[in-house]
Amino acid sequence: VLAAGAPGDALLLVVVPYLEQLLLGQPQTFAEAESLAGHKLREDVPRLLRATFCFWGSFNVLNFWLMPPHLHLLFSSAASVCWNMYLSYIAHEHLMPAGLLNA
């Protein structure tokens, strides 16, 4: 373990983020980042909007029609966990190997 302020700390602050970019396949240049952002806007946003309306629309109908009032918060929290897992999957989908996506 390096002591605070040791020269190795500065090296870790510089090298670790760079290695994360290389290993995780994150964009290296502005042009790569712009291309990825454009792809996400064209491909992911329409899909997410459709999923949002389908999921939350049907959820709200079920929540306010079938659930007793004292369970609304619990049901909403459980649905939020599921929705956030889906959003995380969509956000990190480009990092998954192609074989896993097609399986």
PDB file of C-alpha atoms in Angstrom:
ATOM      1  CA  VAL A   1       0.000   0.000   0.000  1.00  0.00           C
ATOM      2  CA  LEU A   2       1.369   3.350  -0.996  1.00  0.00           C
ATOM      3  CA  ALA A   3       1.500   6.139   1.526  1.00  0.00           C
ATOM      4  CA  ALA A   4      -0.659   9.165   0.805  1.00  0.00           C
ATOM      5  CA  GLY A   5       1.150  11.537  -1.518  1.00  0.00           C
ATOM      6  CA  ALA A   6       3.588   8.900  -2.752  1.00  0.00           C
ATOM      7  CA  PRO A   7       4.738   9.257  -6.390  1.00  0.00           C
ATOM      8  CA  GLY A   8       2.871   6.060  -7.269  1.00  0.00           C
ATOM      9  CA  ASP A   9      -0.464   7.730  -6.436  1.00  0.00           C
ATOM     10  CA  ALA A  10      -0.087  10.199  -9.278  1.00  0.00           C
ATOM     11  CA  LEU A  11       0.773   7.376 -11.652  1.00  0.00           C
ATOM     12  CA  LEU A  12      -2.342   5.457 -10.604  1.00  0.00           C
ATOM     13  CA  LEU A  13      -4.505   8.531 -11.157  1.00  0.00           C
ATOM     14  CA  VAL A  14      -3.218   8.802 -14.725  1.00  0.00           C
ATOM     15  CA  VAL A  15      -2.842   5.163 -15.750  1.00  0.00           C
ATOM     16  CA  VAL A  16      -5.987   3.551 -14.283  1.00  0.00           C
ATOM     17  CA  PRO A  17      -8.539   5.686 -16.185  1.00  0.00           C
ATOM     18  CA  TYR A  18      -6.588   5.179 -19.412  1.00  0.00           C
ATOM     19  CA  LEU A  19      -6.512   1.403 -18.908  1.00  0.00           C
ATOM     20  CA  GLU A  20     -10.242   1.395 -18.154  1.00  0.00           C
ATOM     21  CA  GLN A  21     -10.890   3.171 -21.457  1.00  0.00           C
ATOM     22  CA  LEU A  22      -8.790   0.665 -23.366  1.00  0.00           C
ATOM     23  CA  LEU A  23     -10.182  -2.437 -21.665  1.00  0.00           C
ATOM     24  CA  LEU A  24     -13.842  -1.403 -21.641  1.00  0.00           C
ATOM     25  CA  GLY A  25     -13.851  -0.156 -25.217  1.00  0.00           C
ATOM     26  CA  GLN A  26     -14.803   3.402 -24.387  1.00  0.00           C
ATOM     27  CA  PRO A  27     -14.234   6.061 -27.063  1.00  0.00           C
ATOM     28  CA  GLN A  28     -10.729   7.466 -27.279  1.00  0.00           C
ATOM     29  CA  THR A  29     -11.385  10.564 -29.376  1.00  0.00           C
ATOM     30  CA  PHE A  30     -14.108  13.166 -29.713  1.00  0.00           C
ATOM     31  CA  ALA A  31     -15.068  11.751 -33.122  1.00  0.00           C
ATOM     32  CA  GLU A  32     -15.561   8.261 -31.634  1.00  0.00           C
ATOM     33  CA  ALA A  33     -17.633   9.689 -28.774  1.00  0.00           C
ATOM     34  CA  GLU A  34     -19.719  11.732 -31.212  1.00  0.00           C
ATOM     35  CA  SER A  35     -20.326   8.672 -33.378  1.00  0.00           C
ATOM     36  CA  LEU A  36     -21.374   6.605 -30.346  1.00  0.00           C
ATOM     37  CA  ALA A  37     -23.704   9.372 -29.145  1.00  0.00           C
ATOM     38  CA  GLY A  38     -25.286   9.658 -32.600  1.00  0.00           C
ATOM     39  CA  HIS A  39     -25.813   5.908 -32.739  1.00  0.00           C
ATOM     40  CA  LYS A  40     -27.408   5.914 -29.286  1.00  0.00           C
ATOM     41  CA  LEU A  41     -29.740   8.754 -30.273  1.00  0.00           C
ATOM     42  CA  ARG A  42     -30.830   7.011 -33.482  1.00  0.00           C
ATOM     43  CA  GLU A  43     -31.083   3.475 -32.115  1.00  0.00           C
ATOM     44  CA  ASP A  44     -31.686   3.579 -28.364  1.00  0.00           C
ATOM     45  CA  VAL A  45     -33.901   6.618 -27.785  1.00  0.00           C
ATOM     46  CA  PRO A  46     -36.872   5.504 -29.932  1.00  0.00           C
ATOM     47  CA  ARG A  47     -36.648   2.007 -28.433  1.00  0.00           C
ATOM     48  CA  LEU A  48     -36.506   3.459 -24.897  1.00  0.00           C
ATOM     49  CA  LEU A  49     -39.467   5.752 -25.535  1.00  0.00           C
ATOM     50  CA  ARG A  50     -41.591   2.824 -26.725  1.00  0.00           C
ATOM     51  CA  ALA A  51     -40.478   0.728 -23.752  1.00  0.00           C
ATOM     52  CA  THR A  52     -41.166   3.616 -21.365  1.00  0.00           C
ATOM     53  CA  PHE A  53     -44.728   4.093 -22.555  1.00  0.00           C
ATOM     54  CA  CYS A  54     -45.439   0.364 -22.563  1.00  0.00           C
ATOM     55  CA  PHE A  55     -43.889  -0.362 -19.168  1.00  0.00           C
ATOM     56  CA  TRP A  56     -44.921   2.660 -17.127  1.00  0.00           C
ATOM     57  CA  GLY A  57     -48.287   3.071 -18.821  1.00  0.00           C
ATOM     58  CA  SER A  58     -49.363  -0.478 -18.074  1.00  0.00           C
ATOM     59  CA  PHE A  59     -47.708  -0.344 -14.660  1.00  0.00           C
ATOM     60  CA  ASN A  60     -49.674   2.758 -13.632  1.00  0.00           C
ATOM     61  CA  VAL A  61     -52.943   1.204 -14.771  1.00  0.00           C
ATOM     62  CA  LEU A  62     -52.232  -1.893 -12.688  1.00  0.00           C
ATOM     63  CA  ASN A  63     -50.878   0.071  -9.744  1.00  0.00           C
ATOM     64  CA  PHE A  64     -53.792   2.458  -9.368  1.00  0.00           C
ATOM     65  CA  TRP A  65     -56.523   0.039 -10.447  1.00  0.00           C
ATOM     66  CA  LEU A  66     -55.604  -3.195  -8.663  1.00  0.00           C
ATOM     67  CA  MET A  67     -53.258  -2.296  -5.807  1.00  0.00           C
ATOM     68  CA  PRO A  68     -54.573  -1.091  -2.465  1.00  0.00           C
ATOM     69  CA  PRO A  69     -53.364   2.441  -1.685  1.00  0.00           C
ATOM     70  CA  HIS A  70     -51.042   1.354   1.105  1.00  0.00           C
ATOM     71  CA  LEU A  71     -49.076  -0.849  -1.378  1.00  0.00           C
ATOM     72  CA  HIS A  72     -48.595   1.771  -4.130  1.00  0.00           C
ATOM     73  CA  LEU A  73     -45.155   2.799  -2.898  1.00  0.00           C
ATOM     74  CA  LEU A  74     -43.916  -0.773  -2.525  1.00  0.00           C
ATOM     75  CA  PHE A  75     -45.180  -1.754  -5.982  1.00  0.00           C
ATOM     76  CA  SER A  76     -43.671   1.405  -7.522  1.00  0.00           C
ATOM     77  CA  SER A  77     -40.318   0.712  -5.873  1.00  0.00           C
ATOM     78  CA  ALA A  78     -40.230  -2.851  -7.158  1.00  0.00           C
ATOM     79  CA  ALA A  79     -41.107  -1.669 -10.666  1.00  0.00           C
ATOM     80  CA  SER A  80     -38.382   0.999 -10.476  1.00  0.00           C
ATOM     81  CA  VAL A  81     -35.770  -1.653  -9.678  1.00  0.00           C
ATOM     82  CA  CYS A  82     -36.831  -3.646 -12.745  1.00  0.00           C
ATOM     83  CA  TRP A  83     -36.888  -0.531 -14.925  1.00  0.00           C
ATOM     84  CA  ASN A  84     -33.411   0.531 -13.763  1.00  0.00           C
ATOM     85  CA  MET A  85     -32.023  -2.932 -14.549  1.00  0.00           C
ATOM     86  CA  TYR A  86     -33.427  -2.596 -18.074  1.00  0.00           C
ATOM     87  CA  LEU A  87     -31.921   0.886 -18.463  1.00  0.00           C
ATOM     88  CA  SER A  88     -28.562  -0.382 -17.249  1.00  0.00           C
ATOM     89  CA  TYR A  89     -28.702  -3.227 -19.770  1.00  0.00           C
ATOM     90  CA  ILE A  90     -29.439  -0.780 -22.597  1.00  0.00           C
ATOM     91  CA  ALA A  91     -26.685   1.603 -21.465  1.00  0.00           C
ATOM     92  CA  HIS A  92     -24.059  -1.149 -21.324  1.00  0.00           C
ATOM     93  CA  GLU A  93     -25.257  -3.254 -24.235  1.00  0.00           C
ATOM     94  CA  HIS A  94     -22.412  -2.068 -26.477  1.00  0.00           C
ATOM     95  CA  LEU A  95     -19.861  -3.483 -24.009  1.00  0.00           C
ATOM     96  CA  MET A  96     -21.214  -7.030 -24.172  1.00  0.00           C
ATOM     97  CA  PRO A  97     -19.600  -9.559 -26.526  1.00  0.00           C
ATOM     98  CA  ALA A  98     -21.668 -10.231 -29.660  1.00  0.00           C
ATOM     99  CA  GLY A  99     -22.123 -13.922 -28.774  1.00  0.00           C
ATOM    100  CA  LEU A 100     -23.964 -13.046 -25.542  1.00  0.00           C
ATOM    101  CA  LEU A 101     -26.381 -10.677 -27.261  1.00  0.00           C
ATOM    102  CA  ASN A 102     -27.467 -13.244 -29.853  1.00  0.00           C
ATOM    103  CA  ALA A 103     -27.888 -16.107 -27.375  1.00  0.00           C
TER     104      ALA A 103
END
